[in-house]
Amino acid sequence: MAIGAVTLVTDAPGRVLTIIAAAGLLLFATLSWRARPKLAISDGGLSIRGPLRTHRLEKADIKIVRITEFRRIARKVRLLEIDAADDQLFVLTRWDLGADPLDVLDALTAAGLTGR
């Protein structure tokens, strides 16, 4: 899109708008690439990656891990909720996890990270 803006668009306002759209698409692609997966099992705890920093939860910091399921627009949506000891709630969707939340919950249970 940026190459097309420089070579094909002849009017200045159209060129500016096309360059802005290309920059927006590049930013969106970069953030989408960085966004998944947000959850990783690390030594003795969990790492939850946010847009700017990574939250580290030790095994003792995790109160409860649960699945919330509800119907939305004629389909089931599952969310993985991680309740931390410092009154933080992390809600992760299938898109955030890169897998089905039930499979992630099974992996967390096998690692012993589902709470007290």
Tab-separated table of N, CA and C in Angstrom:
chain	number	residue	atom	x	y	z
A	1	MET	N	0.827	-1.176	0.000
A	1	MET	CA	0.000	0.000	0.000
A	1	MET	C	0.879	1.249	0.000
A	2	ALA	N	1.965	1.228	0.740
A	2	ALA	CA	2.862	2.382	0.774
A	2	ALA	C	3.532	2.595	-0.580
A	3	ILE	N	3.906	1.509	-1.240
A	3	ILE	CA	4.519	1.628	-2.570
A	3	ILE	C	3.510	2.193	-3.562
A	4	GLY	N	2.264	1.737	-3.445
A	4	GLY	CA	1.212	2.276	-4.305
A	4	GLY	C	0.952	3.752	-4.048
A	5	ALA	N	1.066	4.170	-2.801
A	5	ALA	CA	0.862	5.577	-2.470
A	5	ALA	C	1.939	6.449	-3.102
A	6	VAL	N	3.149	5.942	-3.124
A	6	VAL	CA	4.251	6.739	-3.659
A	6	VAL	C	4.258	6.726	-5.188
A	7	THR	N	3.906	5.596	-5.807
A	7	THR	CA	4.044	5.482	-7.255
A	7	THR	C	2.764	5.713	-8.042
A	8	LEU	N	1.618	5.352	-7.500
A	8	LEU	CA	0.390	5.388	-8.292
A	8	LEU	C	-0.521	6.583	-8.017
A	9	VAL	N	-0.580	7.031	-6.785
A	9	VAL	CA	-1.498	8.108	-6.434
A	9	VAL	C	-0.885	9.435	-6.855
A	10	THR	N	-1.645	10.203	-7.638
A	10	THR	CA	-1.093	11.446	-8.176
A	10	THR	C	-1.525	12.678	-7.396
A	11	ASP	N	-2.636	12.615	-6.703
A	11	ASP	CA	-3.057	13.792	-5.936
A	11	ASP	C	-2.485	13.745	-4.525
A	12	ALA	N	-2.115	14.892	-4.002
A	12	ALA	CA	-1.439	14.972	-2.697
A	12	ALA	C	-2.317	14.492	-1.541
A	13	PRO	N	-3.595	14.906	-1.446
A	13	PRO	CA	-4.409	14.412	-0.323
A	13	PRO	C	-4.614	12.893	-0.353
A	14	GLY	N	-4.786	12.329	-1.534
A	14	GLY	CA	-4.931	10.882	-1.644
A	14	GLY	C	-3.668	10.163	-1.243
A	15	ARG	N	-2.528	10.731	-1.602
A	15	ARG	CA	-1.243	10.144	-1.228
A	15	ARG	C	-1.066	10.156	0.291
A	16	VAL	N	-1.409	11.262	0.933
A	16	VAL	CA	-1.286	11.361	2.393
A	16	VAL	C	-2.204	10.353	3.075
A	17	LEU	N	-3.442	10.258	2.622
A	17	LEU	CA	-4.384	9.313	3.217
A	17	LEU	C	-3.928	7.866	3.021
A	18	THR	N	-3.391	7.556	1.859
A	18	THR	CA	-2.916	6.202	1.607
A	18	THR	C	-1.703	5.869	2.471
A	19	ILE	N	-0.813	6.825	2.662
A	19	ILE	CA	0.354	6.591	3.529
A	19	ILE	C	-0.086	6.409	4.973
A	20	ILE	N	-1.063	7.180	5.431
A	20	ILE	CA	-1.595	7.012	6.794
A	20	ILE	C	-2.240	5.638	6.948
A	21	ALA	N	-2.993	5.208	5.951
A	21	ALA	CA	-3.626	3.882	5.996
A	21	ALA	C	-2.567	2.778	6.006
A	22	ALA	N	-1.500	2.932	5.236
A	22	ALA	CA	-0.429	1.933	5.214
A	22	ALA	C	0.278	1.864	6.566
A	23	ALA	N	0.516	3.016	7.175
A	23	ALA	CA	1.148	3.026	8.497
A	23	ALA	C	0.241	2.377	9.538
A	24	GLY	N	-1.073	2.633	9.456
A	24	GLY	CA	-2.027	2.011	10.370
A	24	GLY	C	-2.064	0.495	10.212
A	25	LEU	N	-2.028	0.023	8.976
A	25	LEU	CA	-2.009	-1.418	8.740
A	25	LEU	C	-0.726	-2.062	9.256
A	26	LEU	N	0.387	-1.379	9.091
A	26	LEU	CA	1.655	-1.895	9.598
A	26	LEU	C	1.654	-1.950	11.122
A	27	LEU	N	1.124	-0.932	11.771
A	27	LEU	CA	1.016	-0.918	13.229
A	27	LEU	C	0.091	-2.030	13.713
A	28	PHE	N	-1.059	-2.202	13.047
A	28	PHE	CA	-1.997	-3.261	13.413
A	28	PHE	C	-1.360	-4.640	13.255
A	29	ALA	N	-0.639	-4.856	12.172
A	29	ALA	CA	0.007	-6.151	11.944
A	29	ALA	C	1.073	-6.421	13.004
A	30	THR	N	1.823	-5.399	13.372
A	30	THR	CA	2.861	-5.571	14.388
A	30	THR	C	2.259	-5.908	15.739
A	31	LEU	N	1.224	-5.180	16.144
A	31	LEU	CA	0.582	-5.445	17.429
A	31	LEU	C	-0.122	-6.796	17.447
A	32	SER	N	-0.717	-7.196	16.339
A	32	SER	CA	-1.371	-8.509	16.270
A	32	SER	C	-0.347	-9.630	16.344
A	33	TRP	N	0.805	-9.447	15.729
A	33	TRP	CA	1.850	-10.458	15.768
A	33	TRP	C	2.395	-10.607	17.187
A	34	ARG	N	2.527	-9.507	17.888
A	34	ARG	CA	3.068	-9.534	19.245
A	34	ARG	C	2.033	-10.022	20.254
A	35	ALA	N	0.776	-9.930	19.941
A	35	ALA	CA	-0.288	-10.194	20.908
A	35	ALA	C	-0.435	-11.662	21.283
A	36	ARG	N	-0.109	-12.577	20.414
A	36	ARG	CA	-0.372	-13.985	20.688
A	36	ARG	C	0.891	-14.780	20.818
A	37	PRO	N	0.928	-15.786	21.620
A	37	PRO	CA	0.046	-16.044	22.755
A	37	PRO	C	0.474	-15.203	23.953
A	38	LYS	N	-0.476	-14.885	24.786
A	38	LYS	CA	-0.207	-14.026	25.930
A	38	LYS	C	0.203	-14.798	27.173
A	39	LEU	N	-0.107	-16.063	27.240
A	39	LEU	CA	0.109	-16.845	28.449
A	39	LEU	C	1.200	-17.889	28.219
A	40	ALA	N	2.120	-17.982	29.178
A	40	ALA	CA	3.180	-18.990	29.092
A	40	ALA	C	3.447	-19.545	30.482
A	41	ILE	N	3.658	-20.847	30.542
A	41	ILE	CA	4.040	-21.486	31.803
A	41	ILE	C	5.556	-21.361	31.916
A	42	SER	N	5.989	-20.732	32.994
A	42	SER	CA	7.425	-20.567	33.217
A	42	SER	C	7.810	-21.269	34.518
A	43	ASP	N	9.031	-21.148	34.921
A	43	ASP	CA	9.520	-21.837	36.118
A	43	ASP	C	8.744	-21.414	37.360
A	44	GLY	N	7.892	-22.283	37.856
A	44	GLY	CA	7.171	-22.026	39.094
A	44	GLY	C	6.051	-21.014	39.015
A	45	GLY	N	5.595	-20.677	37.823
A	45	GLY	CA	4.521	-19.705	37.731
A	45	GLY	C	4.057	-19.481	36.304
A	46	LEU	N	3.423	-18.332	36.109
A	46	LEU	CA	2.882	-17.963	34.807
A	46	LEU	C	3.455	-16.625	34.371
A	47	SER	N	3.602	-16.463	33.080
A	47	SER	CA	3.954	-15.174	32.491
A	47	SER	C	2.801	-14.766	31.601
A	48	ILE	N	2.242	-13.596	31.867
A	48	ILE	CA	1.131	-13.075	31.080
A	48	ILE	C	1.615	-11.802	30.404
A	49	ARG	N	1.723	-11.856	29.089
A	49	ARG	CA	2.266	-10.736	28.342
A	49	ARG	C	1.172	-9.739	28.008
A	50	GLY	N	1.416	-8.494	28.327
A	50	GLY	CA	0.508	-7.410	28.002
A	50	GLY	C	1.042	-6.614	26.832
A	51	PRO	N	0.385	-5.515	26.495
A	51	PRO	CA	0.858	-4.725	25.355
A	51	PRO	C	2.205	-4.054	25.606
A	52	LEU	N	2.506	-3.722	26.855
A	52	LEU	CA	3.754	-3.026	27.142
A	52	LEU	C	4.711	-3.810	28.037
A	53	ARG	N	4.176	-4.642	28.934
A	53	ARG	CA	5.043	-5.370	29.848
A	53	ARG	C	4.472	-6.755	30.113
A	54	THR	N	5.296	-7.588	30.740
A	54	THR	CA	4.896	-8.950	31.065
A	54	THR	C	4.676	-9.070	32.567
A	55	HIS	N	3.505	-9.584	32.941
A	55	HIS	CA	3.192	-9.831	34.351
A	55	HIS	C	3.677	-11.228	34.716
A	56	ARG	N	4.331	-11.323	35.825
A	56	ARG	CA	4.823	-12.615	36.311
A	56	ARG	C	4.041	-12.996	37.551
A	57	LEU	N	3.391	-14.144	37.521
A	57	LEU	CA	2.636	-14.654	38.659
A	57	LEU	C	3.303	-15.919	39.170
A	58	GLU	N	3.677	-15.905	40.421
A	58	GLU	CA	4.202	-17.111	41.061
A	58	GLU	C	3.029	-18.025	41.410
A	59	LYS	N	3.324	-19.261	41.713
A	59	LYS	CA	2.277	-20.231	42.047
A	59	LYS	C	1.457	-19.764	43.250
A	60	ALA	N	2.098	-19.144	44.228
A	60	ALA	CA	1.396	-18.667	45.425
A	60	ALA	C	0.515	-17.455	45.138
A	61	ASP	N	0.783	-16.730	44.055
A	61	ASP	CA	0.014	-15.533	43.718
A	61	ASP	C	-1.304	-15.854	43.020
A	62	ILE	N	-1.480	-17.068	42.561
A	62	ILE	CA	-2.669	-17.437	41.794
A	62	ILE	C	-3.741	-17.921	42.753
A	63	LYS	N	-4.872	-17.184	42.798
A	63	LYS	CA	-5.989	-17.609	43.652
A	63	LYS	C	-6.770	-18.738	42.990
A	64	ILE	N	-7.255	-18.456	41.790
A	64	ILE	CA	-8.082	-19.446	41.101
A	64	ILE	C	-7.983	-19.233	39.595
A	65	VAL	N	-8.078	-20.325	38.873
A	65	VAL	CA	-8.141	-20.295	37.414
A	65	VAL	C	-9.433	-20.990	37.020
A	66	ARG	N	-10.243	-20.334	36.225
A	66	ARG	CA	-11.535	-20.924	35.860
A	66	ARG	C	-11.892	-20.574	34.415
A	67	ILE	N	-12.834	-21.340	33.909
A	67	ILE	CA	-13.380	-21.111	32.572
A	67	ILE	C	-14.764	-20.487	32.726
A	68	THR	N	-14.992	-19.408	32.004
A	68	THR	CA	-16.315	-18.807	31.936
A	68	THR	C	-16.846	-19.052	30.528
A	69	GLU	N	-18.053	-19.558	30.454
A	69	GLU	CA	-18.636	-19.899	29.154
A	69	GLU	C	-19.999	-19.235	29.036
A	70	PHE	N	-20.235	-18.591	27.908
A	70	PHE	CA	-21.536	-17.980	27.671
A	70	PHE	C	-21.839	-18.004	26.182
A	71	ARG	N	-23.094	-17.785	25.874
A	71	ARG	CA	-23.525	-17.773	24.477
A	71	ARG	C	-23.540	-16.344	23.971
A	72	ARG	N	-22.983	-16.179	22.783
A	72	ARG	CA	-22.948	-14.860	22.179
A	72	ARG	C	-23.152	-15.021	20.678
A	73	ILE	N	-24.190	-14.410	20.185
A	73	ILE	CA	-24.549	-14.456	18.770
A	73	ILE	C	-24.562	-15.910	18.272
A	74	ALA	N	-25.331	-16.718	18.961
A	74	ALA	CA	-25.609	-18.109	18.591
A	74	ALA	C	-24.380	-19.015	18.608
A	75	ARG	N	-23.382	-18.690	19.404
A	75	ARG	CA	-22.240	-19.588	19.559
A	75	ARG	C	-21.689	-19.464	20.970
A	76	LYS	N	-20.992	-20.500	21.408
A	76	LYS	CA	-20.403	-20.497	22.739
A	76	LYS	C	-19.048	-19.787	22.709
A	77	VAL	N	-18.833	-18.963	23.703
A	77	VAL	CA	-17.558	-18.277	23.861
A	77	VAL	C	-16.992	-18.680	25.211
A	78	ARG	N	-15.743	-19.143	25.217
A	78	ARG	CA	-15.086	-19.533	26.464
A	78	ARG	C	-13.973	-18.541	26.764
A	79	LEU	N	-13.876	-18.175	28.025
A	79	LEU	CA	-12.837	-17.289	28.494
A	79	LEU	C	-12.077	-17.969	29.618
A	80	LEU	N	-10.782	-17.805	29.670
A	80	LEU	CA	-9.965	-18.295	30.761
A	80	LEU	C	-9.715	-17.112	31.685
A	81	GLU	N	-10.156	-17.246	32.946
A	81	GLU	CA	-9.988	-16.186	33.928
A	81	GLU	C	-8.953	-16.620	34.960
A	82	ILE	N	-7.988	-15.761	35.191
A	82	ILE	CA	-6.955	-16.005	36.201
A	82	ILE	C	-7.074	-14.909	37.236
A	83	ASP	N	-7.436	-15.305	38.454
A	83	ASP	CA	-7.596	-14.362	39.559
A	83	ASP	C	-6.314	-14.388	40.386
A	84	ALA	N	-5.639	-13.237	40.467
A	84	ALA	CA	-4.360	-13.153	41.172
A	84	ALA	C	-4.571	-12.625	42.581
A	85	ALA	N	-3.577	-12.844	43.434
A	85	ALA	CA	-3.673	-12.482	44.851
A	85	ALA	C	-3.740	-10.970	45.066
A	86	ASP	N	-3.184	-10.187	44.176
A	86	ASP	CA	-3.191	-8.736	44.357
A	86	ASP	C	-4.395	-8.076	43.680
A	87	ASP	N	-5.533	-8.752	43.706
A	87	ASP	CA	-6.806	-8.273	43.157
A	87	ASP	C	-6.721	-7.913	41.677
A	88	GLN	N	-5.959	-8.682	40.934
A	88	GLN	CA	-5.914	-8.536	39.491
A	88	GLN	C	-6.662	-9.698	38.870
A	89	LEU	N	-7.393	-9.407	37.816
A	89	LEU	CA	-8.117	-10.429	37.071
A	89	LEU	C	-7.643	-10.372	35.630
A	90	PHE	N	-7.133	-11.479	35.143
A	90	PHE	CA	-6.697	-11.589	33.762
A	90	PHE	C	-7.731	-12.429	33.024
A	91	VAL	N	-8.309	-11.886	31.968
A	91	VAL	CA	-9.307	-12.587	31.162
A	91	VAL	C	-8.708	-12.783	29.777
A	92	LEU	N	-8.578	-14.037	29.384
A	92	LEU	CA	-7.930	-14.377	28.126
A	92	LEU	C	-8.892	-15.151	27.232
A	93	THR	N	-8.979	-14.749	25.988
A	93	THR	CA	-9.853	-15.402	25.020
A	93	THR	C	-9.063	-16.450	24.235
A	94	ARG	N	-9.759	-17.131	23.378
A	94	ARG	CA	-9.110	-18.115	22.501
A	94	ARG	C	-8.066	-17.429	21.623
A	95	TRP	N	-8.356	-16.230	21.174
A	95	TRP	CA	-7.426	-15.470	20.348
A	95	TRP	C	-6.158	-15.141	21.143
A	96	ASP	N	-6.322	-14.760	22.411
A	96	ASP	CA	-5.170	-14.436	23.252
A	96	ASP	C	-4.297	-15.653	23.532
A	97	LEU	N	-4.924	-16.802	23.687
A	97	LEU	CA	-4.207	-18.020	24.079
A	97	LEU	C	-3.609	-18.772	22.897
A	98	GLY	N	-4.214	-18.665	21.754
A	98	GLY	CA	-3.759	-19.432	20.604
A	98	GLY	C	-4.223	-20.874	20.631
A	99	ALA	N	-5.112	-21.210	21.565
A	99	ALA	CA	-5.644	-22.570	21.701
A	99	ALA	C	-6.986	-22.482	22.425
A	100	ASP	N	-7.669	-23.604	22.497
A	100	ASP	CA	-8.932	-23.648	23.214
A	100	ASP	C	-8.672	-23.438	24.714
A	101	PRO	N	-9.426	-22.563	25.366
A	101	PRO	CA	-9.218	-22.339	26.801
A	101	PRO	C	-9.318	-23.605	27.652
A	102	LEU	N	-10.137	-24.577	27.252
A	102	LEU	CA	-10.214	-25.835	28.006
A	102	LEU	C	-8.898	-26.606	27.949
A	103	ASP	N	-8.251	-26.607	26.786
A	103	ASP	CA	-6.955	-27.269	26.664
A	103	ASP	C	-5.894	-26.553	27.497
A	104	VAL	N	-5.963	-25.226	27.529
A	104	VAL	CA	-5.015	-24.454	28.333
A	104	VAL	C	-5.248	-24.718	29.816
A	105	LEU	N	-6.510	-24.806	30.227
A	105	LEU	CA	-6.811	-25.125	31.621
A	105	LEU	C	-6.284	-26.499	32.000
A	106	ASP	N	-6.410	-27.470	31.093
A	106	ASP	CA	-5.854	-28.804	31.351
A	106	ASP	C	-4.332	-28.749	31.515
A	107	ALA	N	-3.658	-27.942	30.682
A	107	ALA	CA	-2.205	-27.813	30.791
A	107	ALA	C	-1.813	-27.128	32.100
A	108	LEU	N	-2.578	-26.125	32.513
A	108	LEU	CA	-2.302	-25.441	33.779
A	108	LEU	C	-2.536	-26.374	34.964
A	109	THR	N	-3.567	-27.196	34.882
A	109	THR	CA	-3.845	-28.165	35.942
A	109	THR	C	-2.727	-29.196	36.030
A	110	ALA	N	-2.258	-29.667	34.888
A	110	ALA	CA	-1.161	-30.640	34.882
A	110	ALA	C	0.122	-30.045	35.449
A	111	ALA	N	0.301	-28.738	35.274
A	111	ALA	CA	1.498	-28.079	35.809
A	111	ALA	C	1.313	-27.663	37.267
A	112	GLY	N	0.101	-27.846	37.802
A	112	GLY	CA	-0.164	-27.500	39.195
A	112	GLY	C	-0.348	-26.009	39.441
A	113	LEU	N	-0.865	-25.296	38.447
A	113	LEU	CA	-0.992	-23.840	38.545
A	113	LEU	C	-2.442	-23.359	38.550
A	114	THR	N	-3.365	-24.162	39.035
A	114	THR	CA	-4.769	-23.762	38.994
A	114	THR	C	-5.245	-23.122	40.278
A	115	GLY	N	-4.385	-22.779	41.176
A	115	GLY	CA	-4.786	-22.090	42.391
A	115	GLY	C	-4.588	-22.958	43.610
A	116	ARG	N	-4.985	-22.388	44.725
A	116	ARG	CA	-4.779	-23.060	46.018
A	116	ARG	C	-5.793	-24.129	46.273
